[in-house]
PDB file of C-alpha atoms in Angstrom:
ATOM      1  CA  MET A 230      10.627 103.656  -7.170  1.00 60.00           C
ATOM      2  CA  GLU A 231       9.332 105.404  -4.063  1.00 70.00           C
ATOM      3  CA  ASN A 232       7.783 108.838  -4.454  1.00 80.00           C
ATOM      4  CA  GLU A 233       4.913 110.887  -3.034  1.00 79.00           C
ATOM      5  CA  LEU A 234       2.271 108.787  -4.765  1.00 81.00           C
ATOM      6  CA  THR A 235       3.714 105.390  -3.880  1.00 82.00           C
ATOM      7  CA  PRO A 236       5.147 105.666  -0.347  1.00 87.00           C
ATOM      8  CA  SER A 237       6.625 102.609   1.331  1.00 85.00           C
ATOM      9  CA  PHE A 238       3.831 102.437   3.913  1.00 88.00           C
ATOM     10  CA  ALA A 239       1.044 102.285   1.313  1.00 88.00           C
ATOM     11  CA  PRO A 240       0.673  98.448   1.425  1.00 89.00           C
ATOM     12  CA  PHE A 241      -0.178  98.785   5.145  1.00 93.00           C
ATOM     13  CA  PHE A 242      -3.581 100.219   4.224  1.00 93.00           C
ATOM     14  CA  GLY A 243      -4.243  97.577   1.593  1.00 91.00           C
ATOM     15  CA  MET A 244      -3.392  94.775   3.998  1.00 93.00           C
ATOM     16  CA  SER A 245      -5.496  96.357   6.725  1.00 95.00           C
ATOM     17  CA  GLY A 246      -8.337  96.225   4.181  1.00 94.00           C
ATOM     18  CA  ILE A 247      -7.824  92.457   3.864  1.00 95.00           C
ATOM     19  CA  ALA A 248      -7.807  92.070   7.647  1.00 95.00           C
ATOM     20  CA  PHE A 249     -10.869  94.300   8.159  1.00 95.00           C
ATOM     21  CA  ALA A 250     -12.861  92.387   5.519  1.00 95.00           C
ATOM     22  CA  MET A 251     -12.080  89.024   7.080  1.00 95.00           C
ATOM     23  CA  ILE A 252     -12.391  90.070  10.752  1.00 96.00           C
ATOM     24  CA  PHE A 253     -15.645  92.037  10.560  1.00 96.00           C
ATOM     25  CA  GLY A 254     -17.204  89.693   8.013  1.00 95.00           C
ATOM     26  CA  CYS A 255     -16.490  86.683  10.209  1.00 95.00           C
ATOM     27  CA  VAL A 256     -17.712  88.518  13.313  1.00 96.00           C
ATOM     28  CA  GLY A 257     -21.055  88.990  11.557  1.00 95.00           C
ATOM     29  CA  ALA A 258     -21.137  85.403  10.298  1.00 95.00           C
ATOM     30  CA  ALA A 259     -20.240  84.054  13.745  1.00 96.00           C
ATOM     31  CA  TYR A 260     -22.924  86.122  15.468  1.00 96.00           C
ATOM     32  CA  GLY A 261     -25.529  84.997  12.929  1.00 95.00           C
ATOM     33  CA  THR A 262     -24.533  81.347  13.270  1.00 95.00           C
ATOM     34  CA  ALA A 263     -24.396  81.384  17.072  1.00 96.00           C
ATOM     35  CA  LYS A 264     -27.626  83.315  17.637  1.00 95.00           C
ATOM     36  CA  SER A 265     -29.658  81.260  15.158  1.00 94.00           C
ATOM     37  CA  GLY A 266     -27.992  78.113  16.527  1.00 94.00           C
ATOM     38  CA  ILE A 267     -29.480  78.955  19.929  1.00 95.00           C
ATOM     39  CA  GLY A 268     -32.898  79.100  18.279  1.00 94.00           C
ATOM     40  CA  ILE A 269     -32.356  75.762  16.507  1.00 93.00           C
ATOM     41  CA  ALA A 270     -31.316  74.119  19.773  1.00 94.00           C
ATOM     42  CA  GLY A 271     -34.513  75.447  21.353  1.00 92.00           C
ATOM     43  CA  VAL A 272     -36.738  74.258  18.505  1.00 92.00           C
ATOM     44  CA  GLY A 273     -34.996  70.928  17.916  1.00 89.00           C
ATOM     45  CA  THR A 274     -35.863  69.582  21.356  1.00 90.00           C
ATOM     46  CA  TYR A 275     -39.599  69.944  20.630  1.00 89.00           C
ATOM     47  CA  ARG A 276     -39.854  69.557  16.852  1.00 86.00           C
ATOM     48  CA  PRO A 277     -36.814  67.689  15.431  1.00 82.00           C
ATOM     49  CA  ASP A 278     -38.487  67.531  12.009  1.00 82.00           C
ATOM     50  CA  LEU A 279     -38.091  71.301  11.613  1.00 84.00           C
ATOM     51  CA  ILE A 280     -34.295  71.310  11.981  1.00 84.00           C
ATOM     52  CA  MET A 281     -33.679  71.056   8.230  1.00 83.00           C
ATOM     53  CA  LYS A 282     -35.691  74.211   7.529  1.00 85.00           C
ATOM     54  CA  SER A 283     -34.369  75.976  10.624  1.00 89.00           C
ATOM     55  CA  LEU A 284     -30.806  75.689   9.304  1.00 89.00           C
ATOM     56  CA  ILE A 285     -31.466  78.306   6.591  1.00 90.00           C
ATOM     57  CA  PRO A 286     -30.164  81.262   8.694  1.00 93.00           C
ATOM     58  CA  VAL A 287     -26.975  79.283   9.387  1.00 92.00           C
ATOM     59  CA  VAL A 288     -26.394  78.760   5.656  1.00 90.00           C
ATOM     60  CA  MET A 289     -27.024  82.481   5.054  1.00 91.00           C
ATOM     61  CA  SER A 290     -24.452  83.416   7.711  1.00 93.00           C
ATOM     62  CA  GLY A 291     -21.978  81.157   5.946  1.00 90.00           C
ATOM     63  CA  ILE A 292     -22.517  83.114   2.731  1.00 91.00           C
ATOM     64  CA  LEU A 293     -21.525  86.335   4.520  1.00 92.00           C
ATOM     65  CA  ALA A 294     -18.155  84.780   5.308  1.00 92.00           C
ATOM     66  CA  VAL A 295     -17.825  83.795   1.627  1.00 91.00           C
ATOM     67  CA  TYR A 296     -18.351  87.452   0.602  1.00 92.00           C
ATOM     68  CA  ALA A 297     -15.557  88.565   2.937  1.00 93.00           C
ATOM     69  CA  LEU A 298     -13.352  85.752   1.654  1.00 92.00           C
ATOM     70  CA  VAL A 299     -13.873  86.751  -1.994  1.00 90.00           C
ATOM     71  CA  ILE A 300     -12.905  90.371  -1.323  1.00 92.00           C
ATOM     72  CA  SER A 301      -9.863  89.330   0.722  1.00 93.00           C
ATOM     73  CA  VAL A 302      -8.635  87.090  -2.102  1.00 90.00           C
ATOM     74  CA  LEU A 303      -9.229  89.874  -4.657  1.00 89.00           C
ATOM     75  CA  ILE A 304      -7.275  92.459  -2.640  1.00 91.00           C
ATOM     76  CA  ALA A 305      -4.485  90.015  -1.861  1.00 90.00           C
ATOM     77  CA  SER A 306      -4.051  89.272  -5.569  1.00 87.00           C
ATOM     78  CA  ASP A 307      -3.381  92.998  -6.209  1.00 85.00           C
ATOM     79  CA  ILE A 308      -0.617  93.442  -3.614  1.00 86.00           C
ATOM     80  CA  ARG A 309       2.968  92.537  -4.545  1.00 84.00           C
ATOM     81  CA  PRO A 310       6.311  93.342  -2.884  1.00 82.00           C
ATOM     82  CA  PRO A 311       7.767  96.731  -3.973  1.00 75.00           C
ATOM     83  CA  PRO A 312      10.353  95.891  -6.672  1.00 75.00           C
ATOM     84  CA  GLY A 313       7.775  94.040  -8.748  1.00 74.00           C
ATOM     85  CA  LYS A 314       4.950  96.530  -8.336  1.00 78.00           C
ATOM     86  CA  ASN A 315       4.707 100.145  -7.176  1.00 81.00           C
ATOM     87  CA  TYR A 316       1.714 100.081  -4.850  1.00 85.00           C
ATOM     88  CA  SER A 317       0.166 103.543  -4.742  1.00 88.00           C
ATOM     89  CA  LEU A 318      -1.309 105.167  -1.657  1.00 90.00           C
ATOM     90  CA  TYR A 319      -4.516 105.635  -3.666  1.00 91.00           C
ATOM     91  CA  ALA A 320      -4.792 101.874  -4.198  1.00 90.00           C
ATOM     92  CA  GLY A 321      -4.047 101.291  -0.522  1.00 91.00           C
ATOM     93  CA  PHE A 322      -6.880 103.524   0.683  1.00 93.00           C
ATOM     94  CA  MET A 323      -9.180 102.078  -1.972  1.00 93.00           C
ATOM     95  CA  HIS A 324      -8.491  98.531  -0.803  1.00 93.00           C
ATOM     96  CA  MET A 325      -9.041  99.588   2.794  1.00 94.00           C
ATOM     97  CA  ALA A 326     -12.401 101.097   1.832  1.00 94.00           C
ATOM     98  CA  ALA A 327     -13.320  97.891  -0.016  1.00 94.00           C
ATOM     99  CA  GLY A 328     -12.413  95.729   2.981  1.00 95.00           C
ATOM    100  CA  LEU A 329     -14.230  97.968   5.445  1.00 95.00           C
ATOM    101  CA  SER A 330     -17.382  98.149   3.330  1.00 95.00           C
ATOM    102  CA  VAL A 331     -17.698  94.389   2.859  1.00 95.00           C
ATOM    103  CA  GLY A 332     -16.654  93.673   6.455  1.00 95.00           C
ATOM    104  CA  LEU A 333     -18.935  96.107   8.251  1.00 96.00           C
ATOM    105  CA  ALA A 334     -21.857  95.419   5.900  1.00 96.00           C
ATOM    106  CA  GLY A 335     -21.283  91.724   6.629  1.00 95.00           C
ATOM    107  CA  SER A 336     -21.385  92.233  10.385  1.00 96.00           C
ATOM    108  CA  ALA A 337     -24.584  94.301  10.034  1.00 96.00           C
ATOM    109  CA  ALA A 338     -26.186  91.558   7.943  1.00 96.00           C
ATOM    110  CA  GLY A 339     -24.982  88.868  10.366  1.00 96.00           C
ATOM    111  CA  TYR A 340     -26.503  90.747  13.302  1.00 96.00           C
ATOM    112  CA  ALA A 341     -29.865  90.949  11.520  1.00 96.00           C
ATOM    113  CA  ILE A 342     -29.731  87.291  10.413  1.00 95.00           C
ATOM    114  CA  GLY A 343     -28.883  86.163  13.946  1.00 95.00           C
ATOM    115  CA  ILE A 344     -31.805  87.898  15.601  1.00 96.00           C
ATOM    116  CA  VAL A 345     -34.322  87.053  12.866  1.00 95.00           C
ATOM    117  CA  GLY A 346     -33.056  83.468  12.724  1.00 94.00           C
ATOM    118  CA  ASP A 347     -33.455  82.968  16.479  1.00 94.00           C
ATOM    119  CA  VAL A 348     -36.893  84.519  16.918  1.00 95.00           C
ATOM    120  CA  GLY A 349     -38.239  83.478  13.517  1.00 94.00           C
ATOM    121  CA  VAL A 350     -37.384  79.808  14.010  1.00 93.00           C
ATOM    122  CA  ARG A 351     -39.058  79.765  17.429  1.00 93.00           C
ATOM    123  CA  ALA A 352     -42.170  81.389  15.965  1.00 94.00           C
ATOM    124  CA  TYR A 353     -42.133  78.886  13.089  1.00 91.00           C
ATOM    125  CA  MET A 354     -42.416  76.078  15.646  1.00 90.00           C
ATOM    126  CA  GLN A 355     -45.866  77.387  16.634  1.00 91.00           C
ATOM    127  CA  GLN A 356     -47.120  78.822  13.337  1.00 89.00           C
ATOM    128  CA  SER A 357     -45.899  77.204  10.124  1.00 85.00           C
ATOM    129  CA  ARG A 358     -47.199  80.008   7.907  1.00 88.00           C
ATOM    130  CA  ILE A 359     -44.469  82.313   9.183  1.00 90.00           C
ATOM    131  CA  PHE A 360     -41.845  80.380   7.189  1.00 88.00           C
ATOM    132  CA  VAL A 361     -42.195  82.360   3.937  1.00 88.00           C
ATOM    133  CA  GLY A 362     -42.059  85.651   5.817  1.00 91.00           C
ATOM    134  CA  MET A 363     -39.026  84.519   7.792  1.00 91.00           C
ATOM    135  CA  VAL A 364     -37.140  83.494   4.632  1.00 90.00           C
ATOM    136  CA  LEU A 365     -38.006  86.825   2.963  1.00 91.00           C
ATOM    137  CA  ILE A 366     -36.748  88.823   5.971  1.00 93.00           C
ATOM    138  CA  LEU A 367     -33.590  86.711   5.998  1.00 92.00           C
ATOM    139  CA  ILE A 368     -33.046  87.372   2.288  1.00 91.00           C
ATOM    140  CA  PHE A 369     -33.419  91.122   2.808  1.00 92.00           C
ATOM    141  CA  ALA A 370     -30.910  90.942   5.664  1.00 93.00           C
ATOM    142  CA  GLU A 371     -28.570  88.921   3.452  1.00 91.00           C
ATOM    143  CA  VAL A 372     -28.842  91.511   0.667  1.00 91.00           C
ATOM    144  CA  LEU A 373     -27.265  94.086   3.011  1.00 92.00           C
ATOM    145  CA  GLY A 374     -24.069  92.049   2.919  1.00 92.00           C
ATOM    146  CA  LEU A 375     -24.408  91.710  -0.865  1.00 91.00           C
ATOM    147  CA  TYR A 376     -24.518  95.516  -1.234  1.00 92.00           C
ATOM    148  CA  GLY A 377     -21.252  95.754   0.677  1.00 93.00           C
ATOM    149  CA  LEU A 378     -19.767  93.149  -1.665  1.00 92.00           C
ATOM    150  CA  ILE A 379     -20.905  95.035  -4.784  1.00 90.00           C
ATOM    151  CA  VAL A 380     -19.406  98.318  -3.545  1.00 92.00           C
ATOM    152  CA  ALA A 381     -16.184  96.533  -2.640  1.00 92.00           C
ATOM    153  CA  LEU A 382     -15.966  94.911  -6.096  1.00 89.00           C
ATOM    154  CA  ILE A 383     -16.477  98.284  -7.808  1.00 89.00           C
ATOM    155  CA  LEU A 384     -13.852  99.919  -5.577  1.00 89.00           C
ATOM    156  CA  ASN A 385     -11.441  97.093  -6.337  1.00 87.00           C
ATOM    157  CA  THR A 386     -11.736  97.647 -10.100  1.00 85.00           C
ATOM    158  CA  ARG A 387     -11.019 101.379  -9.595  1.00 82.00           C
ATOM    159  CA  ALA A 388      -7.843 100.580  -7.669  1.00 75.00           C
ATOM    160  CA  SER A 389      -6.425  98.130 -10.203  1.00 67.00           C
ATOM    161  CA  GLY A 390      -7.657  99.812 -13.409  1.00 55.00           C
TER     162      GLY A 390
ATOM    163  CA  MET B 232     -54.894  51.822  49.911  1.00 54.00           C
ATOM    164  CA  ALA B 233     -52.112  53.710  51.587  1.00 63.00           C
ATOM    165  CA  SER B 234     -49.254  51.969  49.882  1.00 65.00           C
ATOM    166  CA  ARG B 235     -48.942  49.319  47.291  1.00 63.00           C
ATOM    167  CA  ARG B 236     -46.472  46.516  47.762  1.00 60.00           C
ATOM    168  CA  ILE B 237     -44.650  44.959  44.907  1.00 56.00           C
ATOM    169  CA  GLY B 238     -45.888  41.470  44.252  1.00 58.00           C
ATOM    170  CA  THR B 239     -43.268  38.818  44.877  1.00 58.00           C
ATOM    171  CA  SER B 240     -44.016  37.059  41.616  1.00 62.00           C
ATOM    172  CA  GLU B 241     -42.721  39.891  39.394  1.00 61.00           C
ATOM    173  CA  LYS B 242     -39.122  40.974  39.351  1.00 61.00           C
ATOM    174  CA  THR B 243     -38.316  44.385  40.748  1.00 63.00           C
ATOM    175  CA  TYR B 244     -35.720  46.722  39.429  1.00 65.00           C
ATOM    176  CA  LEU B 245     -33.304  45.476  42.069  1.00 64.00           C
ATOM    177  CA  ASP B 246     -33.769  41.843  41.112  1.00 63.00           C
ATOM    178  CA  ASN B 247     -32.935  42.546  37.497  1.00 61.00           C
ATOM    179  CA  ASP B 248     -29.186  42.025  37.398  1.00 62.00           C
ATOM    180  CA  GLY B 249     -28.901  42.738  33.691  1.00 61.00           C
ATOM    181  CA  LYS B 250     -27.704  39.228  32.863  1.00 62.00           C
ATOM    182  CA  GLY B 251     -30.977  38.195  31.304  1.00 61.00           C
ATOM    183  CA  ALA B 252     -31.419  37.897  27.559  1.00 62.00           C
ATOM    184  CA  SER B 253     -31.622  41.453  26.285  1.00 66.00           C
ATOM    185  CA  GLU B 254     -32.749  42.619  22.864  1.00 73.00           C
ATOM    186  CA  PRO B 255     -30.139  44.120  20.579  1.00 76.00           C
ATOM    187  CA  SER B 256     -30.222  47.875  21.202  1.00 77.00           C
ATOM    188  CA  ASN B 257     -31.405  50.151  18.456  1.00 74.00           C
ATOM    189  CA  ILE B 258     -28.365  52.033  17.166  1.00 72.00           C
ATOM    190  CA  THR B 259     -29.765  53.467  13.923  1.00 71.00           C
ATOM    191  CA  PRO B 260     -29.400  57.254  13.933  1.00 67.00           C
ATOM    192  CA  ALA B 261     -32.482  59.298  14.785  1.00 70.00           C
ATOM    193  CA  VAL B 262     -31.978  61.396  11.657  1.00 69.00           C
ATOM    194  CA  PRO B 263     -32.399  59.404   8.421  1.00 74.00           C
ATOM    195  CA  SER B 264     -29.193  58.935   6.480  1.00 79.00           C
ATOM    196  CA  SER B 265     -30.596  60.691   3.393  1.00 80.00           C
ATOM    197  CA  VAL B 266     -30.923  63.916   5.399  1.00 79.00           C
ATOM    198  CA  ILE B 267     -27.384  63.545   6.729  1.00 82.00           C
ATOM    199  CA  TRP B 268     -26.078  63.068   3.180  1.00 87.00           C
ATOM    200  CA  LYS B 269     -27.975  66.143   2.003  1.00 84.00           C
ATOM    201  CA  LEU B 270     -26.527  68.269   4.808  1.00 84.00           C
ATOM    202  CA  LEU B 271     -23.005  66.929   4.228  1.00 88.00           C
ATOM    203  CA  SER B 272     -23.190  67.579   0.483  1.00 89.00           C
ATOM    204  CA  PHE B 273     -24.435  71.129   1.064  1.00 87.00           C
ATOM    205  CA  THR B 274     -21.621  71.741   3.548  1.00 86.00           C
ATOM    206  CA  PHE B 275     -19.089  70.462   1.017  1.00 88.00           C
ATOM    207  CA  GLY B 276     -20.609  72.599  -1.733  1.00 86.00           C
ATOM    208  CA  MET B 277     -20.642  75.663   0.501  1.00 84.00           C
ATOM    209  CA  ILE B 278     -16.938  75.270   1.257  1.00 84.00           C
ATOM    210  CA  THR B 279     -15.590  74.314  -2.158  1.00 88.00           C
ATOM    211  CA  LEU B 280     -17.960  75.707  -4.793  1.00 88.00           C
ATOM    212  CA  PRO B 281     -17.489  79.512  -4.437  1.00 86.00           C
ATOM    213  CA  ILE B 282     -13.716  79.479  -4.011  1.00 85.00           C
ATOM    214  CA  GLY B 283     -13.391  76.771  -6.676  1.00 88.00           C
ATOM    215  CA  THR B 284     -15.414  78.772  -9.216  1.00 88.00           C
ATOM    216  CA  TYR B 285     -13.323  81.851  -8.416  1.00 86.00           C
ATOM    217  CA  PHE B 286     -10.033  80.210  -9.307  1.00 86.00           C
ATOM    218  CA  PHE B 287     -11.513  78.257 -12.238  1.00 88.00           C
ATOM    219  CA  THR B 288     -13.215  81.209 -13.927  1.00 88.00           C
ATOM    220  CA  LEU B 289     -10.288  83.527 -13.162  1.00 84.00           C
ATOM    221  CA  ASN B 290      -7.961  81.580 -15.443  1.00 85.00           C
ATOM    222  CA  TYR B 291     -10.224  79.776 -17.912  1.00 87.00           C
ATOM    223  CA  VAL B 292     -13.357  81.912 -18.424  1.00 84.00           C
ATOM    224  CA  PHE B 293     -12.573  85.557 -17.708  1.00 81.00           C
ATOM    225  CA  SER B 294      -8.839  85.240 -18.461  1.00 82.00           C
ATOM    226  CA  GLY B 295      -7.500  87.221 -15.504  1.00 76.00           C
ATOM    227  CA  ASN B 296     -10.403  89.615 -14.806  1.00 80.00           C
ATOM    228  CA  SER B 297     -10.632  89.013 -11.078  1.00 80.00           C
ATOM    229  CA  THR B 298     -13.706  91.235 -10.551  1.00 81.00           C
ATOM    230  CA  PHE B 299     -15.984  89.085 -12.706  1.00 85.00           C
ATOM    231  CA  ALA B 300     -14.501  85.951 -11.156  1.00 86.00           C
ATOM    232  CA  GLY B 301     -15.239  87.290  -7.655  1.00 85.00           C
ATOM    233  CA  ALA B 302     -18.809  88.200  -8.651  1.00 86.00           C
ATOM    234  CA  THR B 303     -19.278  84.684 -10.072  1.00 88.00           C
ATOM    235  CA  ALA B 304     -18.055  83.183  -6.783  1.00 87.00           C
ATOM    236  CA  ALA B 305     -20.626  85.256  -4.849  1.00 87.00           C
ATOM    237  CA  VAL B 306     -23.355  84.154  -7.287  1.00 89.00           C
ATOM    238  CA  MET B 307     -22.383  80.503  -6.793  1.00 88.00           C
ATOM    239  CA  ALA B 308     -22.668  80.907  -3.004  1.00 87.00           C
ATOM    240  CA  ASN B 309     -26.211  82.207  -3.489  1.00 88.00           C
ATOM    241  CA  VAL B 310     -26.986  79.314  -5.853  1.00 89.00           C
ATOM    242  CA  VAL B 311     -26.066  76.915  -3.031  1.00 88.00           C
ATOM    243  CA  LEU B 312     -28.352  78.856  -0.679  1.00 88.00           C
ATOM    244  CA  ILE B 313     -31.315  78.764  -3.102  1.00 89.00           C
ATOM    245  CA  ALA B 314     -30.776  75.044  -3.674  1.00 89.00           C
ATOM    246  CA  TYR B 315     -30.813  74.513   0.095  1.00 88.00           C
ATOM    247  CA  VAL B 316     -34.086  76.442   0.496  1.00 86.00           C
ATOM    248  CA  VAL B 317     -35.690  74.435  -2.323  1.00 88.00           C
ATOM    249  CA  VAL B 318     -34.557  71.119  -0.813  1.00 86.00           C
ATOM    250  CA  ALA B 319     -35.813  72.136   2.643  1.00 83.00           C
ATOM    251  CA  MET B 320     -39.232  73.102   1.221  1.00 82.00           C
ATOM    252  CA  LYS B 321     -39.481  69.803  -0.698  1.00 82.00           C
ATOM    253  CA  GLU B 322     -38.589  67.841   2.433  1.00 77.00           C
ATOM    254  CA  ASP B 323     -41.456  69.492   4.302  1.00 72.00           C
ATOM    255  CA  GLN B 324     -43.892  68.694   1.471  1.00 74.00           C
ATOM    256  CA  SER B 325     -42.850  65.045   1.288  1.00 75.00           C
ATOM    257  CA  GLU B 326     -43.230  64.691   5.067  1.00 72.00           C
ATOM    258  CA  ARG B 327     -46.728  66.149   4.902  1.00 74.00           C
ATOM    259  CA  GLN B 328     -47.675  63.731   2.097  1.00 77.00           C
ATOM    260  CA  GLU B 329     -46.425  60.806   4.151  1.00 76.00           C
ATOM    261  CA  GLU B 330     -48.486  61.933   7.123  1.00 77.00           C
ATOM    262  CA  GLU B 331     -51.571  62.264   4.940  1.00 79.00           C
ATOM    263  CA  GLU B 332     -51.037  58.764   3.543  1.00 81.00           C
ATOM    264  CA  LYS B 333     -50.719  57.386   7.069  1.00 79.00           C
ATOM    265  CA  LYS B 334     -53.969  59.096   8.042  1.00 80.00           C
ATOM    266  CA  LYS B 335     -55.714  57.616   4.992  1.00 80.00           C
ATOM    267  CA  LYS B 336     -54.431  54.137   5.849  1.00 78.00           C
ATOM    268  CA  SER B 337     -55.536  54.398   9.458  1.00 76.00           C
ATOM    269  CA  LEU B 338     -59.044  55.492   8.447  1.00 72.00           C
TER     270      LEU B 338
END
């Protein structure tokens, strides 16, 4: 039943939330992977034994994509075609906010991971003590994406509950 | 000694036609296979574990509460990351121990 609260265009905003989460999250993950991959290629030619430890920023960038994936699957499970479920405009905006928060937080975290992964790995080639500091900085950059995920999860419960 | 001629007794690069008995070339990978298996298993875990836990816990543990299932999937992704960091640290330690043992043997 279409009324003011559940207009027919409301699912557009929910689906744009899915797309925003996946697009921006993967932009961040791709930037982090590519930028730290440049650093690994630079280090690997001189010290191939360090490649295993230098891959940590790549794994962290992969986790950012997993965050975006989780939120996309959650939002997609809440959207049904109109006769089965009346999708409210409120839920649509809420899902868009969830997708934007996890997506943009993911691209911010991916940007930080990419730069720290590139420079940190090159510095680790010359000074091995920098490893603990590099991993800590990477974890703090990763946590930025986690905050976006937490906010998106809370928003998602508000929309469905 | 302006220039040095190649002695006629030894074969030059041009004389070597490649038909002589050659040793079997070394085709073992530069990276040990244990490292490759570790990386492959972590890649597999990274792809399957979070999304697998989401759908498993959604139906069998949290009985339809998708928020908790999503949070569990994110936690599992971080578990894979922590396991990777631990394995990478251990690899470095074992390499250092091997180097120290080699030094002891050479002394």
